[in-house]
Short mmCIF file of C-alpha atoms in Angstrom, two decimals:
data_model
loop_
_atom_site.label_atom_id
_atom_site.label_comp_id
_atom_site.label_asym_id
_atom_site.label_seq_id
_atom_site.Cartn_x
_atom_site.Cartn_y
_atom_site.Cartn_z
CA MET A 267 0.00 0.00 0.00
CA ALA A 268 2.85 2.32 0.85
CA ASN A 269 4.37 1.55 -2.49
CA GLU A 270 1.17 2.58 -4.23
CA GLN A 271 1.09 5.81 -2.26
CA ASP A 272 4.66 6.51 -3.33
CA ILE A 273 3.67 5.97 -6.98
CA LEU A 274 0.73 8.38 -6.60
CA ALA A 275 2.92 11.01 -4.94
CA GLN A 276 5.61 10.64 -7.59
CA CYS A 277 3.03 10.92 -10.40
CA ALA A 278 1.49 13.98 -8.79
CA GLU A 279 4.89 15.62 -8.42
CA ILE A 280 5.82 14.93 -12.07
CA CYS A 281 2.42 16.09 -13.29
CA THR A 282 2.56 19.29 -11.22
CA GLU A 283 6.06 20.09 -12.41
CA GLU A 284 5.10 19.43 -16.04
CA TRP A 285 2.05 21.63 -15.75
CA THR A 286 4.00 24.42 -14.03
CA VAL A 287 6.59 24.52 -16.81
CA LEU A 288 3.95 24.37 -19.54
CA SER A 289 1.90 27.16 -17.91
CA ALA A 290 4.99 29.33 -17.48
CA VAL A 291 6.21 28.97 -21.08
CA TYR A 292 2.81 28.96 -22.79
CA PRO A 293 0.32 30.57 -20.40
CA GLU A 294 -2.12 31.24 -23.24
CA TYR A 295 -2.29 27.52 -24.05
CA THR A 296 -3.40 26.17 -20.68
CA SER A 297 -6.48 26.10 -18.51
CA HIS A 298 -7.90 23.56 -16.05
CA SER A 299 -10.70 23.26 -13.55
CA GLU A 300 -8.36 23.01 -10.54
CA PRO A 301 -4.58 23.00 -10.06
CA PRO A 302 -2.94 19.59 -9.90
CA SER A 303 -2.38 18.54 -6.30
CA LEU A 304 0.36 16.41 -4.78
CA THR A 305 -2.32 14.46 -2.89
CA ARG A 306 -4.84 14.10 -5.68
CA THR A 307 -6.76 10.85 -6.01
CA ALA A 308 -9.13 11.85 -8.84
CA PRO A 309 -8.40 12.72 -12.50
CA VAL A 310 -7.67 16.37 -13.30
CA SER A 311 -9.42 17.99 -16.30
CA ILE A 312 -7.00 19.83 -18.57
CA ARG A 313 -7.85 22.07 -21.52
CA LEU A 314 -5.15 22.94 -24.04
CA GLU A 315 -5.64 25.47 -26.82
CA VAL A 316 -2.58 25.10 -29.05
CA PRO A 317 -2.12 27.36 -32.10
CA VAL A 318 -0.43 25.96 -35.19
CA GLU A 319 2.59 27.99 -36.32
CA ILE A 320 4.37 26.86 -39.48
CA GLU A 321 6.94 28.21 -41.88
CA GLU A 322 5.09 30.23 -44.51
CA GLN A 323 4.09 27.85 -47.27
CA LYS A 324 1.27 27.21 -49.67
CA ILE A 325 -1.72 25.24 -48.42
CA GLU A 326 -4.01 23.57 -50.93
CA ILE A 327 -7.68 23.39 -49.96
CA VAL A 328 -9.50 20.74 -51.98
CA PRO A 329 -13.25 19.96 -52.14
CA GLU A 330 -14.23 17.26 -49.67
CA LEU A 331 -16.10 14.20 -50.91
CA ASN A 332 -19.76 14.05 -49.93
CA LEU A 333 -21.63 10.98 -48.65
CA ALA A 334 -22.13 9.76 -52.23
CA GLY A 335 -18.38 9.84 -52.83
CA GLN A 336 -18.59 12.81 -55.19
CA SER A 337 -16.62 16.01 -54.81
CA GLN A 338 -18.29 19.39 -54.51
CA GLN A 339 -18.55 21.76 -57.47
CA GLU A 340 -15.95 24.23 -56.17
CA ASP A 341 -12.37 24.24 -57.43
CA SER A 342 -9.31 23.82 -55.26
CA ILE A 343 -7.83 26.98 -53.70
CA THR A 344 -4.22 27.59 -52.70
CA VAL A 345 -3.36 30.07 -49.93
CA SER A 346 -0.05 31.06 -48.35
CA LEU A 347 -0.17 31.18 -44.53
CA ARG A 348 1.98 31.05 -41.41
CA ASN A 349 -0.63 30.81 -38.66
CA LEU A 350 -3.50 28.33 -38.48
CA PRO A 351 -6.38 28.35 -35.98
CA PRO A 352 -5.66 26.50 -32.71
CA LEU A 353 -6.50 22.90 -31.87
CA ILE A 354 -8.49 22.52 -28.66
CA LEU A 355 -7.81 19.43 -26.54
CA THR A 356 -9.68 18.34 -23.43
CA LEU A 357 -7.75 15.75 -21.42
CA LEU A 358 -8.12 13.89 -18.15
CA LEU A 359 -4.92 13.24 -16.20
CA PRO A 360 -5.45 10.12 -14.06
CA PRO A 361 -3.76 9.98 -10.61
CA THR A 362 -1.16 7.50 -11.92
CA TYR A 363 -0.25 9.58 -14.99
CA PRO A 364 2.43 9.58 -16.37
CA LEU A 365 4.08 6.50 -14.81
CA ARG A 366 1.27 3.99 -15.18
CA VAL A 367 -1.39 5.26 -17.61
CA PRO A 368 -1.55 7.78 -20.49
CA PRO A 369 -3.54 11.02 -20.47
CA LEU A 370 -7.10 10.43 -21.64
CA LEU A 371 -7.91 12.56 -24.70
CA VAL A 372 -11.61 13.25 -24.06
CA HIS A 373 -12.26 15.69 -26.89
CA LEU A 374 -10.31 17.14 -29.80
CA HIS A 375 -11.47 19.69 -32.34
CA SER A 376 -10.11 22.59 -34.39
CA ALA A 377 -11.22 26.21 -34.14
CA ASN A 378 -13.06 27.33 -37.29
CA SER A 379 -13.41 23.62 -38.19
CA TRP A 380 -10.45 23.69 -40.54
CA LEU A 381 -9.65 19.99 -39.94
CA ASN A 382 -12.19 17.45 -41.16
CA ALA A 383 -13.26 14.34 -39.25
CA SER A 384 -10.72 12.09 -40.95
CA ALA A 385 -7.81 14.37 -40.03
CA ILE A 386 -9.09 14.70 -36.44
CA ASN A 387 -9.25 10.91 -36.03
CA SER A 388 -5.74 10.49 -37.40
CA LEU A 389 -4.47 13.23 -35.07
CA HIS A 390 -6.25 11.60 -32.13
CA GLU A 391 -4.45 8.32 -32.76
CA SER A 392 -1.06 10.00 -33.06
CA LEU A 393 -1.50 11.91 -29.78
CA SER A 394 -2.66 8.78 -27.96
CA GLN A 395 0.48 6.95 -29.15
CA MET A 396 2.86 9.57 -27.81
CA TRP A 397 2.67 8.40 -24.18
CA GLN A 398 3.45 4.82 -25.21
CA ASP A 399 6.44 6.06 -27.24
CA ASP A 400 7.72 7.90 -24.15
CA VAL A 401 7.33 4.78 -22.02
CA ASP A 402 9.17 2.68 -24.61
CA THR A 403 12.11 5.12 -24.57
CA GLY A 404 12.19 5.20 -20.74
CA SER A 405 10.97 8.81 -20.43
CA SER A 406 8.88 9.58 -17.35
CA THR A 407 8.55 13.37 -17.57
CA GLY A 408 5.08 13.39 -19.09
CA SER A 409 3.86 13.82 -22.67
CA LEU A 410 1.90 17.09 -22.51
CA TRP A 411 4.89 19.23 -23.53
CA ARG A 412 5.66 16.95 -26.45
CA MET A 413 2.01 17.06 -27.56
CA CYS A 414 1.96 20.86 -27.54
CA GLU A 415 5.24 21.18 -29.43
CA TRP A 416 4.20 18.60 -32.01
CA ILE A 417 0.89 20.36 -32.65
CA ARG A 418 2.40 23.87 -32.61
CA GLY A 419 4.99 22.93 -35.23
CA GLY A 420 2.32 21.55 -37.59
CA SER A 421 4.16 18.24 -38.12
CA PHE A 422 0.84 16.38 -38.27
CA LEU A 423 -0.16 18.36 -41.40
CA THR A 424 2.50 17.07 -43.76
CA ASN A 425 3.01 13.49 -42.58
CA ASP A 426 4.93 11.81 -45.44
CA SER A 427 4.13 14.46 -48.07
CA ASP A 428 6.04 17.66 -48.79
CA HIS A 429 3.01 19.94 -48.86
CA ILE A 430 -0.13 20.65 -46.87
CA ARG A 431 -3.51 19.66 -48.23
CA LEU A 432 -6.80 20.28 -46.43
CA ALA A 433 -10.23 18.98 -47.42
CA HIS A 434 -13.37 21.04 -46.87
CA PRO A 435 -16.91 21.05 -48.34
CA LYS A 436 -16.50 24.74 -49.29
CA PRO A 437 -12.86 25.60 -50.03
CA SER A 438 -13.65 29.28 -50.61
CA ILE A 439 -15.21 29.64 -47.15
CA LEU A 440 -12.33 27.88 -45.38
CA ALA A 441 -9.76 29.89 -47.33
CA LYS A 442 -11.34 33.15 -46.14
CA ARG A 443 -11.45 31.95 -42.54
CA LEU A 444 -7.81 30.89 -42.59
CA LYS A 445 -6.64 34.13 -44.20
CA ASP A 446 -8.64 36.23 -41.73
CA HIS A 447 -7.12 34.30 -38.81
CA ASP A 448 -3.59 34.59 -40.22
CA ASN A 449 -4.02 38.34 -40.76
CA ALA A 450 -5.35 38.81 -37.23
CA ILE A 451 -2.39 36.94 -35.71
CA ASN A 452 0.11 38.84 -37.84
CA MET A 453 -1.47 42.16 -36.87
CA ASP A 454 -1.43 41.21 -33.20
CA ASN A 455 2.23 40.15 -33.39
CA PHE A 456 3.05 43.36 -35.25
CA ALA A 457 1.28 45.48 -32.64
CA GLN A 458 3.30 43.89 -29.80
CA THR A 459 6.68 44.23 -31.54
CA LYS A 460 8.94 47.28 -31.24
CA PHE A 461 10.36 48.94 -34.36
CA ASP A 462 12.87 51.71 -35.09
CA CYS A 463 11.29 54.48 -37.15
CA GLN A 464 13.72 55.77 -39.79
CA ILE A 465 12.03 59.18 -39.85
CA CYS A 466 12.09 60.19 -36.16
CA LEU A 467 14.70 57.57 -35.16
CA SER A 468 12.57 56.51 -32.19
CA THR A 469 11.66 53.01 -31.01
CA VAL A 470 7.89 52.59 -31.14
CA ARG A 471 5.50 49.69 -30.70
CA GLY A 472 3.88 48.32 -33.83
CA ALA A 473 0.46 49.46 -32.63
CA LYS A 474 1.54 53.01 -33.48
CA CYS A 475 3.35 52.06 -36.69
CA ILE A 476 2.51 51.07 -40.23
CA ARG A 477 4.23 48.49 -42.40
CA LEU A 478 4.37 49.26 -46.13
CA ASP A 479 4.27 46.60 -48.84
CA CYS A 480 8.06 46.73 -49.06
CA SER A 481 8.13 45.56 -45.36
CA HIS A 482 9.64 48.83 -44.07
CA VAL A 483 8.04 50.15 -40.87
CA PHE A 484 7.53 53.78 -39.82
CA CYS A 485 5.63 55.70 -37.17
CA ARG A 486 2.13 56.24 -38.45
CA SER A 487 2.21 59.88 -37.29
CA CYS A 488 5.62 60.54 -38.92
CA LEU A 489 4.63 59.06 -42.28
CA ASN A 490 1.25 60.79 -42.19
CA GLU A 491 2.84 64.17 -41.55
CA PHE A 492 5.46 63.63 -44.29
CA TRP A 493 3.05 62.40 -46.97
CA SER A 494 0.36 64.98 -46.11
CA LEU A 495 2.88 67.81 -46.54
CA CYS A 496 4.03 66.44 -49.91
CA ILE A 497 0.44 66.09 -51.15
CA THR A 498 -0.52 69.57 -49.95
CA GLU A 499 2.45 71.07 -51.80
CA GLY A 500 1.72 68.98 -54.90
CA ASP A 501 5.04 67.14 -54.66
CA VAL A 502 3.44 63.72 -55.13
CA ASP A 503 6.65 62.14 -56.46
CA ARG A 504 8.01 62.23 -52.89
CA VAL A 505 5.05 60.25 -51.55
CA MET A 506 7.01 57.03 -51.27
CA CYS A 507 8.76 54.79 -48.76
CA ALA A 508 11.28 56.85 -46.78
CA ASP A 509 13.78 53.99 -46.55
CA PRO A 510 17.02 54.95 -48.38
CA GLN A 511 17.00 51.76 -50.45
CA CYS A 512 13.43 52.35 -51.66
CA VAL A 513 14.25 56.01 -52.37
CA LYS A 514 17.26 54.89 -54.39
CA GLU A 515 15.14 52.40 -56.35
CA ASN A 516 12.31 54.97 -56.70
CA ARG A 517 9.72 52.43 -55.52
CA GLN A 518 6.25 53.89 -55.98
CA VAL A 519 3.58 53.33 -53.34
CA THR A 520 0.16 51.93 -54.17
CA GLU A 521 -3.20 53.61 -53.70
CA ASP A 522 -4.03 51.19 -50.85
CA GLU A 523 -0.86 52.22 -49.01
CA VAL A 524 -1.71 55.91 -49.38
CA LEU A 525 -5.27 55.34 -48.09
CA ARG A 526 -3.86 53.60 -45.01
CA VAL A 527 -1.75 56.64 -44.11
CA VAL A 528 -3.52 59.86 -45.14
CA THR A 529 -7.13 61.02 -45.26
CA THR A 530 -9.49 60.14 -48.10
CA ALA A 531 -9.45 63.73 -49.40
CA GLU A 532 -5.65 63.77 -49.45
CA ALA A 533 -5.55 60.38 -51.18
CA GLN A 534 -7.93 61.65 -53.86
CA ARG A 535 -5.75 64.74 -54.41
CA TRP A 536 -2.65 62.50 -54.64
CA LYS A 537 -4.39 60.30 -57.21
CA ALA A 538 -5.60 63.28 -59.27
CA ILE A 539 -2.14 64.90 -59.39
CA LYS A 540 -0.47 61.59 -60.26
CA ARG A 541 -2.90 61.06 -63.13
CA LYS A 542 -2.43 64.62 -64.36
CA ARG A 543 1.35 64.21 -64.35
CA ALA A 544 1.09 60.90 -66.19
CA LEU A 545 -1.18 62.44 -68.82
CA GLU A 546 1.20 65.35 -69.32
CA LYS A 547 3.98 62.87 -70.11
CA ASP A 548 1.87 61.13 -72.75
CA PRO A 549 2.90 62.49 -76.19
CA GLY A 550 -0.33 61.17 -77.70
CA LEU A 551 -2.59 63.05 -75.27
CA VAL A 552 -5.51 64.95 -76.81
CA TYR A 553 -8.57 66.54 -75.24
CA CYS A 554 -12.21 65.76 -75.89
CA PRO A 555 -13.55 68.15 -78.57
CA MET A 556 -16.99 68.34 -76.91
CA ALA A 557 -17.35 71.82 -75.47
CA PHE A 558 -19.12 70.63 -72.30
CA CYS A 559 -16.45 68.02 -71.54
CA GLN A 560 -12.87 68.89 -72.62
CA GLY A 561 -11.66 65.82 -70.71
CA PRO A 562 -8.16 64.39 -71.36
CA CYS A 563 -7.96 61.38 -73.68
CA PRO A 564 -4.66 59.48 -73.30
CA SER A 565 -3.20 57.05 -75.76
CA PRO A 566 -5.76 54.23 -76.11
CA MET A 567 -3.77 51.25 -74.82
CA ALA A 568 -6.97 49.29 -74.28
CA GLN A 569 -8.24 50.20 -77.73
CA ARG A 570 -5.23 48.76 -79.57
CA GLY A 571 -6.49 45.20 -79.69
CA LEU A 572 -6.63 45.39 -83.45
CA MET A 573 -3.00 46.53 -83.53
CA GLU A 574 -1.85 43.63 -81.34
CA ARG A 575 -3.50 40.83 -83.23
CA GLU A 576 -1.12 38.17 -84.46
CA THR A 577 -2.60 37.79 -87.93
CA LYS A 578 -1.05 40.15 -90.46
CA THR A 579 -3.24 40.29 -93.54
CA VAL A 580 -3.47 43.36 -95.73
CA ASP A 581 -6.85 44.28 -94.25
CA ASP A 582 -5.50 43.98 -90.71
CA GLU A 583 -2.51 46.19 -91.54
CA THR A 584 -4.89 48.81 -92.90
CA MET A 585 -7.08 48.66 -89.82
CA ARG A 586 -4.11 48.87 -87.44
CA ARG A 587 -2.92 51.95 -89.30
CA GLU A 588 -6.30 53.62 -89.37
CA TYR A 589 -7.28 52.88 -85.75
CA VAL A 590 -4.25 54.77 -84.42
CA SER A 591 -6.37 57.93 -84.69
CA LEU A 592 -9.25 56.58 -82.59
CA ARG A 593 -9.78 58.21 -79.20
CA THR A 594 -12.60 57.62 -76.72
CA CYS A 595 -13.15 60.15 -73.95
CA GLU A 596 -13.09 58.56 -70.51
CA ASN A 597 -15.51 61.17 -69.16
CA CYS A 598 -18.31 61.26 -71.77
CA ASP A 599 -17.50 58.16 -73.90
CA TYR A 600 -17.40 60.27 -77.07
CA SER A 601 -15.39 58.49 -79.80
CA PHE A 602 -13.63 60.78 -82.20
CA CYS A 603 -10.69 61.09 -84.59
CA MET A 604 -7.67 62.68 -82.93
CA LEU A 605 -6.61 64.28 -86.24
CA CYS A 606 -9.75 66.09 -87.33
CA LYS A 607 -11.55 66.11 -83.92
CA ARG A 608 -14.78 64.97 -85.59
CA ALA A 609 -16.88 61.93 -84.68
CA TRP A 610 -15.03 58.71 -85.41
CA HIS A 611 -15.31 58.05 -89.14
CA GLY A 612 -13.73 54.61 -89.27
CA LEU A 613 -11.56 53.92 -92.29
CA ALA A 614 -12.87 56.96 -94.20
CA PRO A 615 -10.11 59.58 -94.53
CA CYS A 616 -10.26 62.88 -92.66
CA SER A 617 -11.49 65.92 -94.53
CA SER A 618 -8.43 67.49 -96.16
CA ASP A 619 -9.50 71.04 -95.36
CA ILE A 620 -9.26 70.20 -91.65
CA THR A 621 -5.97 68.30 -91.63
CA SER A 622 -4.16 70.37 -94.25
CA LYS A 623 -3.33 73.17 -91.79
CA PHE A 624 -1.18 71.20 -89.36
CA LEU A 625 0.17 69.03 -92.23
CA GLU A 626 1.45 72.13 -94.01
CA GLN A 627 3.00 73.23 -90.73
CA TYR A 628 4.66 69.82 -90.41
CA MET A 629 6.05 69.95 -93.95
CA THR A 630 7.56 73.41 -93.48
CA LEU A 631 9.52 72.32 -90.40
CA GLU A 632 13.00 70.89 -90.89
CA GLU A 633 13.89 67.32 -89.99
CA GLY A 634 14.75 67.14 -86.27
CA HIS A 635 13.03 70.42 -85.41
CA PRO A 636 11.50 70.25 -81.87
CA GLU A 637 8.03 71.17 -83.11
CA ARG A 638 8.25 68.56 -85.87
CA LEU A 639 9.35 65.91 -83.35
CA ALA A 640 6.49 66.89 -81.04
CA LEU A 641 3.98 66.39 -83.85
CA GLU A 642 5.53 63.00 -84.65
CA ARG A 643 5.27 61.88 -81.02
CA LYS A 644 1.68 63.04 -80.80
CA PHE A 645 0.28 61.70 -84.07
CA GLY A 646 2.91 59.15 -85.07
CA LYS A 647 5.58 59.68 -87.74
CA ALA A 648 4.24 56.96 -90.05
CA GLN A 649 0.74 58.41 -89.77
CA LEU A 650 1.96 61.91 -90.61
CA ILE A 651 4.02 60.73 -93.59
CA ARG A 652 0.99 58.85 -94.92
CA LEU A 653 -1.20 61.93 -94.53
CA VAL A 654 1.44 64.18 -96.13
CA ASN A 655 1.73 61.86 -99.13
CA LYS A 656 -2.04 61.83 -99.47
CA LEU A 657 -2.20 65.62 -99.19
CA GLN A 658 0.45 66.01 -101.89
CA GLU A 659 -1.32 63.51 -104.10
CA ASP A 660 -4.63 65.33 -103.62
CA GLU A 661 -2.93 68.64 -104.48
CA GLU A 662 -1.47 67.17 -107.69
CA ASN A 663 -4.87 65.77 -108.62
CA ARG A 664 -6.50 69.14 -107.96
CA LYS A 665 -4.02 70.94 -110.20
CA TRP A 666 -4.47 68.39 -112.97
CA LEU A 667 -8.26 68.66 -112.76
CA GLU A 668 -8.06 72.45 -112.97
CA LEU A 669 -5.79 72.34 -116.03
CA SER A 670 -7.21 69.34 -117.88
CA THR A 671 -10.93 69.20 -117.10
CA THR A 672 -14.04 71.37 -116.94
CA LYS A 673 -16.78 70.90 -114.37
CA CYS A 674 -20.34 70.26 -115.45
CA PRO A 675 -22.37 73.38 -114.54
CA ASN A 676 -25.22 71.18 -113.31
CA CYS A 677 -23.71 68.31 -111.26
CA LEU A 678 -20.13 69.69 -110.98
CA VAL A 679 -18.51 66.46 -112.10
CA SER A 680 -15.13 67.00 -113.83
CA CYS A 681 -15.15 66.14 -117.52
CA GLU A 682 -12.12 65.65 -119.73
CA LYS A 683 -12.21 66.16 -123.51
CA SER A 684 -10.29 63.53 -125.42
CA TYR A 685 -11.17 64.69 -128.97
CA GLY A 686 -13.77 66.62 -130.97
CA CYS A 687 -15.29 70.06 -130.55
CA ASN A 688 -15.88 72.00 -127.37
CA HIS A 689 -19.54 71.05 -127.13
CA MET A 690 -19.70 68.62 -124.14
CA THR A 691 -22.48 66.41 -122.87
CA CYS A 692 -22.13 65.32 -119.22
CA MET A 693 -22.08 61.54 -118.89
CA ARG A 694 -23.79 61.76 -115.49
CA CYS A 695 -26.67 64.21 -115.98
CA SER A 696 -26.63 64.71 -119.84
CA THR A 697 -26.26 68.48 -119.47
CA HIS A 698 -24.90 70.34 -122.52
CA PHE A 699 -22.11 72.83 -121.76
CA CYS A 700 -19.12 74.55 -123.30
CA TYR A 701 -15.79 72.93 -122.50
CA LEU A 702 -13.92 76.28 -122.79
CA CYS A 703 -15.99 78.51 -120.49
CA GLY A 704 -18.15 75.95 -118.68
CA ARG A 705 -21.38 77.72 -119.62
CA LYS A 706 -24.58 75.64 -119.78
CA LEU A 707 -25.98 75.31 -123.29
CA PRO A 708 -29.58 74.75 -124.44
CA GLY A 709 -30.10 71.16 -125.49
CA ASP A 710 -32.09 72.00 -128.64
CA ARG A 711 -29.51 74.43 -130.11
CA PRO A 712 -26.15 74.05 -128.30
CA TYR A 713 -24.02 75.21 -131.23
CA ASN A 714 -25.49 78.76 -131.28
CA HIS A 715 -23.09 79.54 -128.40
CA PHE A 716 -20.08 79.01 -130.66
CA SER A 717 -21.51 81.42 -133.29
CA GLU A 718 -21.73 84.29 -130.83
CA ARG A 719 -19.01 86.89 -130.48
CA GLY A 720 -16.59 85.91 -127.67
CA PRO A 721 -13.57 83.74 -126.78
CA CYS A 722 -15.44 80.47 -127.44
CA LYS A 723 -16.12 81.29 -131.12
#
């Protein structure tokens, strides 16, 4: 009997020491109904809430099979995480634990139900085997610490595979839960950590700091004051990470980063100035010709699908060339030709009386002249050369028509005389007219005109 009492006392001492160490190192993991006693004769109820902390890696969430053995309709989702929701264990420590009997795992489940029943059962078996493994190796210090470390390290997730795969009826729902939990843990860890601000050179807790996407950390108040001043003065190019390396690399901040630091009004001003600066650098920028709008219309990157097509037929080449002039106003959706500023006319050429003015200006400028280069950047050199050639061709045609033809006085079609007298009959409207002076002649006696005194006689 005394021997049995010694065993009970020894077990109670080991159990109390194990629990004391575990509570001291991981106080947030442990809770129990009453503290273990050196004279206990009844089992002690222990509750462990052990978070899973792993090296950041990708976790694949696959659809779980239903009762009929068929997978759900959702696709697999892959997320990258470091922190998983805790596993909650309820155990009973018998009086003769750990020398005689193992801890009794009464209940095991995962917060947010991220482990399915099959994984829970497998985990249950592994935890139950740990005490027997300790006994086989001659260890008598208890298995609670080993259980917590094994769960915390996430070793049970990989087993013999090199990646983590979780099964769930709704992968999208589980993925959101896991990401929300991971973000909350990361934010909590960040808030409790101290950082050195490179602006004020002070050491501040993360709760008063902000981490940018480049991982550099600054005082929220310092960065807010710096960025707000730059935005107010219109110096938006300085709204960036203040770390010397990022300044050297000219790393631009995102809109989300700006919204996290400054007010909404300041962020909108920053965005408007950035867009204005970008538009000013666009050589192809034109403005909407509608009087009520006058909005900027940048180079249509999204409208160049026809220019980026892989097929290269003659028709496609023509369309790529012609669609360079297309602009669509982002404010009023008005589509127009950037050359003539009229409504978009497709492949039909611009009216020469509209384009001739700036084309004549272009032709008078010498090669390499700044104004000539500016026009080439704005409208495209190939486009301008094509328009100049067309203008010159039209001018040659006009001169030839003036010298070699006479217009019908009725329908104004140009008529050329190949032989015969100067009495002409229009092929379009059958009007009689004089080829020399262009006067309309009566159809019943057209030759009387040539008998009259004058230059046509």
